GROMACS .gro file of N, CA and C in nm:
model
  342
    1MET      N    1  -1.969   1.066   1.273
    1MET     CA    2  -2.021   0.899   1.286
    1MET      C    3  -1.909   0.791   1.327
    2ASN      N    4  -1.970   0.701   1.377
    2ASN     CA    5  -1.934   0.621   1.434
    2ASN      C    6  -1.857   0.518   1.350
    3ARG      N    7  -1.732   0.472   1.285
    3ARG     CA    8  -1.711   0.358   1.198
    3ARG      C    9  -1.801   0.216   1.255
    4LYS      N   10  -1.813   0.194   1.345
    4LYS     CA   11  -1.802   0.049   1.398
    4LYS      C   12  -1.988   0.056   1.422
    5ALA      N   13  -2.096   0.182   1.425
    5ALA     CA   14  -2.190   0.127   1.365
    5ALA      C   15  -2.195   0.086   1.215
    6PHE      N   16  -2.115   0.065   1.111
    6PHE     CA   17  -2.149   0.009   0.968
    6PHE      C   18  -2.071  -0.113   0.974
    7THR      N   19  -2.068  -0.171   1.076
    7THR     CA   20  -1.964  -0.297   1.030
    7THR      C   21  -2.057  -0.396   0.976
    8GLY      N   22  -2.201  -0.416   1.049
    8GLY     CA   23  -2.330  -0.484   1.013
    8GLY      C   24  -2.331  -0.439   0.885
    9ALA      N   25  -2.315  -0.393   0.786
    9ALA     CA   26  -2.334  -0.333   0.634
    9ALA      C   27  -2.222  -0.447   0.593
   10LEU      N   28  -2.113  -0.433   0.657
   10LEU     CA   29  -2.007  -0.466   0.560
   10LEU      C   30  -2.041  -0.638   0.627
   11ALA      N   31  -2.120  -0.713   0.718
   11ALA     CA   32  -2.147  -0.875   0.657
   11ALA      C   33  -2.254  -0.903   0.514
   12GLU      N   34  -2.329  -0.804   0.555
   12GLU     CA   35  -2.433  -0.818   0.430
   12GLU      C   36  -2.336  -0.882   0.290
   13PRO      N   37  -2.395  -0.928   0.216
   13PRO     CA   38  -2.343  -1.001   0.111
   13PRO      C   39  -2.304  -0.889   0.015
   14ALA      N   40  -2.373  -0.772  -0.008
   14ALA     CA   41  -2.372  -0.633  -0.097
   14ALA      C   42  -2.476  -0.559  -0.016
   15ALA      N   43  -2.464  -0.393  -0.033
   15ALA     CA   44  -2.572  -0.297   0.009
   15ALA      C   45  -2.611  -0.203  -0.114
   16ALA      N   46  -2.743  -0.180  -0.119
   16ALA     CA   47  -2.812  -0.124  -0.217
   16ALA      C   48  -2.740  -0.055  -0.334
   17TRP      N   49  -2.650   0.023  -0.237
   17TRP     CA   50  -2.558   0.107  -0.299
   17TRP      C   51  -2.458   0.135  -0.366
   18CYS      N   52  -2.465  -0.015  -0.316
   18CYS     CA   53  -2.284  -0.084  -0.401
   18CYS      C   54  -2.355  -0.198  -0.464
   19SER      N   55  -2.316  -0.267  -0.644
   19SER     CA   56  -2.380  -0.310  -0.723
   19SER      C   57  -2.235  -0.348  -0.807
   20ALA      N   58  -2.284  -0.499  -0.836
   20ALA     CA   59  -2.113  -0.503  -0.963
   20ALA      C   60  -2.207  -0.458  -1.044
   21ILE      N   61  -2.131  -0.487  -1.194
   21ILE     CA   62  -2.143  -0.461  -1.279
   21ILE      C   63  -2.050  -0.533  -1.364
   22GLY      N   64  -2.033  -0.487  -1.551
   22GLY     CA   65  -1.927  -0.563  -1.583
   22GLY      C   66  -1.818  -0.516  -1.565
   23GLY      N   67  -1.670  -0.538  -1.498
   23GLY     CA   68  -1.589  -0.458  -1.501
   23GLY      C   69  -1.568  -0.354  -1.388
   24GLY      N   70  -1.653  -0.365  -1.321
   24GLY     CA   71  -1.704  -0.300  -1.219
   24GLY      C   72  -1.760  -0.288  -1.122
   25VAL      N   73  -1.783  -0.182  -1.046
   25VAL     CA   74  -1.901  -0.150  -0.942
   25VAL      C   75  -1.976  -0.054  -0.980
   26ARG      N   76  -2.106   0.001  -0.985
   26ARG     CA   77  -2.225   0.111  -0.986
   26ARG      C   78  -2.246   0.139  -0.802
   27LEU      N   79  -2.217   0.249  -0.856
   27LEU     CA   80  -2.241   0.321  -0.661
   27LEU      C   81  -2.379   0.430  -0.698
   28ALA      N   82  -2.462   0.429  -0.583
   28ALA     CA   83  -2.568   0.499  -0.585
   28ALA      C   84  -2.520   0.592  -0.466
   29LEU      N   85  -2.500   0.774  -0.463
   29LEU     CA   86  -2.441   0.844  -0.389
   29LEU      C   87  -2.588   0.983  -0.386
   30GLN      N   88  -2.555   1.046  -0.244
   30GLN     CA   89  -2.624   1.129  -0.253
   30GLN      C   90  -2.483   1.213  -0.223
   31VAL      N   91  -2.470   1.338  -0.266
   31VAL     CA   92  -2.346   1.437  -0.261
   31VAL      C   93  -2.416   1.547  -0.192
   32THR      N   94  -2.323   1.633  -0.134
   32THR     CA   95  -2.302   1.737  -0.084
   32THR      C   96  -2.266   1.807  -0.082
   33PRO      N   97  -2.265   1.924  -0.152
   33PRO     CA   98  -2.126   2.015  -0.225
   33PRO      C   99  -2.138   2.096  -0.092
   34ASN      N  100  -2.022   2.207  -0.068
   34ASN     CA  101  -1.986   2.352  -0.004
   34ASN      C  102  -1.905   2.265   0.164
   35ALA      N  103  -1.891   2.159   0.142
   35ALA     CA  104  -1.861   2.077   0.281
   35ALA      C  105  -1.758   2.160   0.348
   36LYS      N  106  -1.706   2.187   0.477
   36LYS     CA  107  -1.555   2.205   0.499
   36LYS      C  108  -1.480   2.139   0.464
   37LYS      N  109  -1.481   1.974   0.432
   37LYS     CA  110  -1.382   1.878   0.365
   37LYS      C  111  -1.490   1.759   0.300
   38SER      N  112  -1.438   1.691   0.240
   38SER     CA  113  -1.449   1.558   0.159
   38SER      C  114  -1.436   1.470   0.189
   39GLN      N  115  -1.582   1.390   0.193
   39GLN     CA  116  -1.550   1.310   0.300
   39GLN      C  117  -1.699   1.215   0.310
   40VAL      N  118  -1.673   1.057   0.340
   40VAL     CA  119  -1.764   1.001   0.340
   40VAL      C  120  -1.888   0.995   0.486
   41ILE      N  121  -1.989   1.012   0.485
   41ILE     CA  122  -2.064   1.052   0.561
   41ILE      C  123  -2.128   0.847   0.633
   42GLY      N  124  -2.167   0.814   0.512
   42GLY     CA  125  -2.224   0.708   0.594
   42GLY      C  126  -2.315   0.627   0.468
   43PRO      N  127  -2.370   0.520   0.486
   43PRO     CA  128  -2.476   0.449   0.385
   43PRO      C  129  -2.649   0.520   0.472
   44LEU      N  130  -2.723   0.535   0.405
   44LEU     CA  131  -2.865   0.590   0.398
   44LEU      C  132  -2.938   0.558   0.318
   45ASP      N  133  -3.010   0.453   0.375
   45ASP     CA  134  -3.147   0.396   0.309
   45ASP      C  135  -3.044   0.311   0.152
   46ASP      N  136  -3.072   0.347   0.058
   46ASP     CA  137  -3.020   0.305  -0.058
   46ASP      C  138  -2.924   0.362  -0.171
   47VAL      N  139  -2.867   0.489  -0.047
   47VAL     CA  140  -2.774   0.554  -0.114
   47VAL      C  141  -2.692   0.584  -0.052
   48LEU      N  142  -2.495   0.601  -0.067
   48LEU     CA  143  -2.381   0.649   0.022
   48LEU      C  144  -2.400   0.770   0.039
   49LYS      N  145  -2.394   0.839   0.174
   49LYS     CA  146  -2.377   1.009   0.191
   49LYS      C  147  -2.222   1.088   0.197
   50VAL      N  148  -2.219   1.149   0.062
   50VAL     CA  149  -2.092   1.188   0.064
   50VAL      C  150  -2.103   1.347   0.084
   51ARG      N  151  -1.965   1.398   0.171
   51ARG     CA  152  -1.959   1.540   0.183
   51ARG      C  153  -1.813   1.621   0.131
   52LEU      N  154  -1.919   1.694  -0.015
   52LEU     CA  155  -1.742   1.718  -0.091
   52LEU      C  156  -1.705   1.903  -0.087
   53GLN      N  157  -1.570   1.868  -0.038
   53GLN     CA  158  -1.530   2.055  -0.029
   53GLN      C  159  -1.542   2.131  -0.176
   54ALA      N  160  -1.630   2.099  -0.234
   54ALA     CA  161  -1.670   2.207  -0.386
   54ALA      C  162  -1.795   2.299  -0.407
   55GLN      N  163  -1.811   2.409  -0.451
   55GLN     CA  164  -1.896   2.413  -0.455
   55GLN      C  165  -1.962   2.324  -0.598
   56PRO      N  166  -2.095   2.343  -0.614
   56PRO     CA  167  -2.233   2.255  -0.719
   56PRO      C  168  -2.187   2.413  -0.825
   57ILE      N  169  -2.125   2.439  -0.883
   57ILE     CA  170  -2.138   2.531  -1.026
   57ILE      C  171  -2.007   2.491  -1.096
   58GLU      N  172  -2.111   2.526  -1.238
   58GLU     CA  173  -1.957   2.490  -1.370
   58GLU      C  174  -1.885   2.312  -1.352
   59GLY      N  175  -1.971   2.221  -1.264
   59GLY     CA  176  -1.908   2.132  -1.282
   59GLY      C  177  -1.787   2.093  -1.176
   60LYS      N  178  -1.760   2.179  -1.080
   60LYS     CA  179  -1.688   2.152  -0.978
   60LYS      C  180  -1.727   2.059  -0.890
   61ALA      N  181  -1.765   2.083  -0.828
   61ALA     CA  182  -1.847   1.900  -0.773
   61ALA      C  183  -1.840   1.781  -0.796
   62ASN      N  184  -1.892   1.782  -0.968
   62ASN     CA  185  -1.893   1.600  -1.006
   62ASN      C  186  -1.728   1.632  -1.009
   63GLU      N  187  -1.647   1.699  -1.070
   63GLU     CA  188  -1.462   1.683  -1.086
   63GLU      C  189  -1.405   1.648  -0.953
   64ALA      N  190  -1.476   1.684  -0.827
   64ALA     CA  191  -1.423   1.643  -0.757
   64ALA      C  192  -1.472   1.551  -0.613
   65LEU      N  193  -1.577   1.484  -0.667
   65LEU     CA  194  -1.626   1.381  -0.638
   65LEU      C  195  -1.558   1.261  -0.720
   66ILE      N  196  -1.537   1.281  -0.857
   66ILE     CA  197  -1.439   1.173  -0.972
   66ILE      C  198  -1.255   1.207  -0.822
   67ARG      N  199  -1.257   1.282  -0.836
   67ARG     CA  200  -1.131   1.295  -0.763
   67ARG      C  201  -1.093   1.250  -0.618
   68PHE      N  202  -1.231   1.266  -0.534
   68PHE     CA  203  -1.204   1.171  -0.447
   68PHE      C  204  -1.287   1.040  -0.431
   69LEU      N  205  -1.340   0.980  -0.503
   69LEU     CA  206  -1.318   0.874  -0.537
   69LEU      C  207  -1.233   0.785  -0.573
   70ALA      N  208  -1.165   0.841  -0.686
   70ALA     CA  209  -1.054   0.768  -0.783
   70ALA      C  210  -0.937   0.735  -0.634
   71GLU      N  211  -0.938   0.872  -0.541
   71GLU     CA  212  -0.844   0.842  -0.419
   71GLU      C  213  -0.862   0.756  -0.341
   72THR      N  214  -0.957   0.786  -0.295
   72THR     CA  215  -0.976   0.671  -0.172
   72THR      C  216  -1.043   0.545  -0.248
   73LEU      N  217  -1.030   0.483  -0.353
   73LEU     CA  218  -1.087   0.353  -0.431
   73LEU      C  219  -0.970   0.322  -0.508
   74ASP      N  220  -0.816   0.405  -0.485
   74ASP     CA  221  -0.682   0.367  -0.576
   74ASP      C  222  -0.722   0.321  -0.696
   75VAL      N  223  -0.753   0.446  -0.788
   75VAL     CA  224  -0.802   0.363  -0.895
   75VAL      C  225  -0.757   0.525  -0.982
   76PRO      N  226  -0.732   0.508  -1.122
   76PRO     CA  227  -0.731   0.661  -1.192
   76PRO      C  228  -0.843   0.708  -1.250
   77ARG      N  229  -0.840   0.799  -1.222
   77ARG     CA  230  -1.012   0.908  -1.242
   77ARG      C  231  -1.103   0.923  -1.410
   78SER      N  232  -0.989   0.816  -1.470
   78SER     CA  233  -1.024   0.813  -1.614
   78SER      C  234  -1.152   0.641  -1.583
   79LYS      N  235  -1.082   0.602  -1.463
   79LYS     CA  236  -1.190   0.511  -1.425
   79LYS      C  237  -1.269   0.539  -1.348
   80VAL      N  238  -1.354   0.607  -1.313
   80VAL     CA  239  -1.471   0.671  -1.212
   80VAL      C  240  -1.553   0.778  -1.321
   81SER      N  241  -1.740   0.741  -1.361
   81SER     CA  242  -1.771   0.842  -1.445
   81SER      C  243  -1.914   0.844  -1.389
   82ILE      N  244  -1.995   0.952  -1.394
   82ILE     CA  245  -2.066   0.967  -1.330
   82ILE      C  246  -2.162   0.968  -1.460
   83THR      N  247  -2.276   0.840  -1.440
   83THR     CA  248  -2.327   0.787  -1.551
   83THR      C  249  -2.481   0.835  -1.504
   84HIS      N  250  -2.517   0.899  -1.418
   84HIS     CA  251  -2.705   0.944  -1.412
   84HIS      C  252  -2.702   1.077  -1.298
   85GLY      N  253  -2.761   1.205  -1.336
   85GLY     CA  254  -2.703   1.284  -1.207
   85GLY      C  255  -2.627   1.404  -1.241
   86GLN      N  256  -2.656   1.421  -1.291
   86GLN     CA  257  -2.500   1.514  -1.296
   86GLN      C  258  -2.492   1.655  -1.237
   87THR      N  259  -2.631   1.690  -1.272
   87THR     CA  260  -2.683   1.797  -1.169
   87THR      C  261  -2.786   1.772  -1.120
   88SER      N  262  -2.801   1.670  -1.053
   88SER     CA  263  -2.882   1.593  -0.891
   88SER      C  264  -2.764   1.595  -0.757
   89LYS      N  265  -2.851   1.597  -0.674
   89LYS     CA  266  -2.790   1.539  -0.496
   89LYS      C  267  -2.734   1.404  -0.588
   90ARG      N  268  -2.874   1.340  -0.643
   90ARG     CA  269  -2.822   1.227  -0.591
   90ARG      C  270  -2.790   1.141  -0.746
   91LYS      N  271  -2.692   1.086  -0.731
   91LYS     CA  272  -2.593   1.033  -0.837
   91LYS      C  273  -2.559   0.906  -0.879
   92LEU      N  274  -2.570   0.805  -1.002
   92LEU     CA  275  -2.508   0.698  -1.010
   92LEU      C  276  -2.347   0.709  -1.070
   93VAL      N  277  -2.271   0.624  -1.009
   93VAL     CA  278  -2.106   0.639  -1.070
   93VAL      C  279  -2.066   0.447  -1.104
   94GLU      N  280  -2.003   0.477  -1.183
   94GLU     CA  281  -1.927   0.366  -1.247
   94GLU      C  282  -1.856   0.377  -1.232
   95VAL      N  283  -1.746   0.262  -1.186
   95VAL     CA  284  -1.584   0.255  -1.127
   95VAL      C  285  -1.564   0.123  -1.197
   96THR      N  286  -1.459   0.142  -1.249
   96THR     CA  287  -1.413   0.036  -1.342
   96THR      C  288  -1.277  -0.022  -1.294
   97GLY      N  289  -1.263  -0.155  -1.283
   97GLY     CA  290  -1.138  -0.220  -1.271
   97GLY      C  291  -1.139  -0.383  -1.278
   98ALA      N  292  -1.053  -0.395  -1.293
   98ALA     CA  293  -1.035  -0.577  -1.295
   98ALA      C  294  -1.073  -0.590  -1.145
   99GLN      N  295  -0.976  -0.523  -1.013
   99GLN     CA  296  -0.999  -0.591  -0.904
   99GLN      C  297  -1.103  -0.543  -0.803
  100LEU      N  298  -1.185  -0.419  -0.884
  100LEU     CA  299  -1.294  -0.405  -0.813
  100LEU      C  300  -1.405  -0.496  -0.807
  101ASN      N  301  -1.494  -0.532  -0.696
  101ASN     CA  302  -1.585  -0.548  -0.692
  101ASN      C  303  -1.659  -0.468  -0.523
  102PRO      N  304  -1.789  -0.540  -0.520
  102PRO     CA  305  -1.813  -0.393  -0.456
  102PRO      C  306  -1.813  -0.505  -0.237
  103ASP      N  307  -1.743  -0.560  -0.241
  103ASP     CA  308  -1.684  -0.624  -0.082
  103ASP      C  309  -1.599  -0.515  -0.062
  104THR      N  310  -1.485  -0.509  -0.197
  104THR     CA  311  -1.383  -0.426  -0.145
  104THR      C  312  -1.416  -0.234  -0.162
  105VAL      N  313  -1.534  -0.189  -0.221
  105VAL     CA  314  -1.543  -0.082  -0.266
  105VAL      C  315  -1.586  -0.057  -0.136
  106MET      N  316  -1.710  -0.152  -0.093
  106MET     CA  317  -1.793  -0.151   0.061
  106MET      C  318  -1.669  -0.072   0.141
  107ARG      N  319  -1.544  -0.148   0.164
  107ARG     CA  320  -1.473  -0.146   0.285
  107ARG      C  321  -1.393  -0.043   0.223
  108SER      N  322  -1.391  -0.005   0.137
  108SER     CA  323  -1.238   0.075   0.111
  108SER      C  324  -1.350   0.235   0.176
  109LEU      N  325  -1.493   0.262   0.094
  109LEU     CA  326  -1.535   0.362   0.146
  109LEU      C  327  -1.584   0.380   0.291
  110LEU      N  328  -1.621   0.255   0.363
  110LEU     CA  329  -1.658   0.289   0.493
  110LEU      C  330  -1.562   0.268   0.582
  111ALA      N  331  -1.432   0.185   0.545
  111ALA     CA  332  -1.325   0.261   0.628
  111ALA      C  333  -1.308   0.434   0.633
  112ALA      N  334  -1.339   0.547   0.517
  112ALA     CA  335  -1.353   0.660   0.498
  112ALA      C  336  -1.417   0.726   0.576
  113VAL      N  337  -1.522   0.635   0.678
  113VAL     CA  338  -1.639   0.733   0.728
  113VAL      C  339  -1.549   0.803   0.868
  114GLN      N  340  -1.587   0.897   0.841
  114GLN     CA  341  -1.522   1.041   0.951
  114GLN      C  342  -1.628   1.014   1.083
   0.00000   0.00000   0.00000
Protein backbone atom coordinates (compact mmCIF):
# COMPACT_ATOMS: atom_id res chain seq x y z
CA MET A 1 0.00 0.00 0.00
CA ASN A 2 1.04 3.54 -0.63
CA ARG A 3 2.11 5.57 2.39
CA LYS A 4 0.77 8.79 0.81
CA ALA A 5 -2.73 7.33 0.81
CA PHE A 6 -2.77 7.64 4.60
CA THR A 7 -1.65 11.27 4.94
CA GLY A 8 -5.29 12.35 5.16
CA ALA A 9 -5.69 10.25 8.29
CA LEU A 10 -2.90 12.24 9.94
CA ALA A 11 -4.73 15.52 9.34
CA GLU A 12 -7.65 14.35 11.50
CA PRO A 13 -7.37 15.03 15.25
CA ALA A 14 -7.73 11.32 16.02
CA ALA A 15 -8.55 8.12 14.18
CA ALA A 16 -11.13 5.64 15.46
CA TRP A 17 -8.41 3.03 16.00
CA CYS A 18 -6.22 5.24 18.22
CA SER A 19 -7.53 7.02 21.31
CA ALA A 20 -6.05 8.67 24.36
CA ILE A 21 -6.27 7.03 27.78
CA GLY A 22 -4.77 8.09 31.09
CA GLY A 23 -1.02 7.86 30.63
CA GLY A 24 -0.98 6.58 27.05
CA VAL A 25 -3.07 5.37 24.13
CA ARG A 26 -5.49 2.57 23.27
CA LEU A 27 -5.21 0.90 19.86
CA ALA A 28 -7.91 -1.11 18.08
CA LEU A 29 -6.11 -3.63 15.87
CA GLN A 30 -6.96 -6.40 13.46
CA VAL A 31 -4.10 -8.89 13.49
CA THR A 32 -3.27 -11.40 10.77
CA PRO A 33 -0.75 -14.06 11.90
CA ASN A 34 1.45 -16.29 9.68
CA ALA A 35 2.65 -13.42 7.47
CA LYS A 36 6.02 -13.42 5.71
CA LYS A 37 7.05 -10.43 7.83
CA SER A 38 5.59 -8.29 10.59
CA GLN A 39 4.24 -5.02 9.25
CA VAL A 40 1.52 -2.40 9.51
CA ILE A 41 -0.89 -2.64 6.58
CA GLY A 42 -2.91 0.47 7.34
CA PRO A 43 -6.25 1.67 8.70
CA LEU A 44 -9.45 -0.14 7.77
CA ASP A 45 -12.73 1.25 9.10
CA ASP A 46 -12.26 1.47 12.87
CA VAL A 47 -9.11 -0.69 13.22
CA LEU A 48 -5.48 -0.68 12.16
CA LYS A 49 -4.49 -3.82 10.25
CA VAL A 50 -1.24 -5.48 11.29
CA ARG A 51 0.42 -8.61 9.90
CA LEU A 52 2.63 -10.69 12.16
CA GLN A 53 5.36 -13.18 11.37
CA ALA A 54 4.19 -15.57 14.08
CA GLN A 55 1.83 -18.48 14.42
CA PRO A 56 -1.39 -18.05 16.41
CA ILE A 57 -0.59 -20.87 18.83
CA GLU A 58 0.34 -20.76 22.51
CA GLY A 59 0.35 -16.96 22.57
CA LYS A 60 3.17 -16.60 20.03
CA ALA A 61 1.24 -14.08 17.91
CA ASN A 62 0.36 -12.01 20.98
CA GLU A 63 4.01 -11.98 22.07
CA ALA A 64 5.04 -10.97 18.54
CA LEU A 65 2.45 -8.17 18.53
CA ILE A 66 3.72 -6.77 21.83
CA ARG A 67 7.33 -6.97 20.63
CA PHE A 68 6.46 -5.35 17.26
CA LEU A 69 4.51 -2.46 18.81
CA ALA A 70 7.18 -1.85 21.48
CA GLU A 71 9.90 -1.63 18.83
CA THR A 72 7.83 0.52 16.46
CA LEU A 73 6.75 2.94 19.20
CA ASP A 74 10.14 2.85 20.98
CA VAL A 75 8.74 1.84 24.37
CA PRO A 76 9.62 -1.06 26.69
CA ARG A 77 7.58 -4.25 26.13
CA SER A 78 6.28 -3.94 29.68
CA LYS A 79 4.40 -0.78 28.60
CA VAL A 80 2.36 -2.67 25.96
CA SER A 81 -0.57 -4.85 27.04
CA ILE A 82 -3.39 -6.61 25.22
CA THR A 83 -6.52 -5.75 27.20
CA HIS A 84 -9.19 -7.43 25.03
CA GLY A 85 -9.12 -10.11 22.34
CA GLN A 86 -6.39 -12.44 23.57
CA THR A 87 -7.68 -15.20 21.26
CA SER A 88 -9.30 -13.01 18.61
CA LYS A 89 -8.00 -11.30 15.47
CA ARG A 90 -9.47 -8.04 16.75
CA LYS A 91 -7.61 -6.75 19.78
CA LEU A 92 -7.52 -3.73 22.04
CA VAL A 93 -4.00 -2.83 23.08
CA GLU A 94 -2.95 -0.22 25.61
CA VAL A 95 0.45 1.43 25.38
CA THR A 96 1.51 3.57 28.32
CA GLY A 97 4.14 6.24 28.41
CA ALA A 98 4.25 9.93 29.28
CA GLN A 99 5.42 10.91 25.78
CA LEU A 100 2.63 8.99 24.00
CA ASN A 101 -0.39 10.70 22.51
CA PRO A 102 -2.64 9.67 19.60
CA ASP A 103 -0.87 11.97 17.12
CA THR A 104 2.64 10.65 17.77
CA VAL A 105 1.47 7.03 17.85
CA MET A 106 -0.48 7.38 14.59
CA ARG A 107 2.53 9.00 12.91
CA SER A 108 4.87 6.24 14.10
CA LEU A 109 2.58 3.39 13.07
CA LEU A 110 1.53 4.87 9.73
CA ALA A 111 5.16 5.66 8.91
CA ALA A 112 5.74 1.90 9.13
CA VAL A 113 3.12 1.15 6.43
CA GLN A 114 4.66 -1.01 3.73
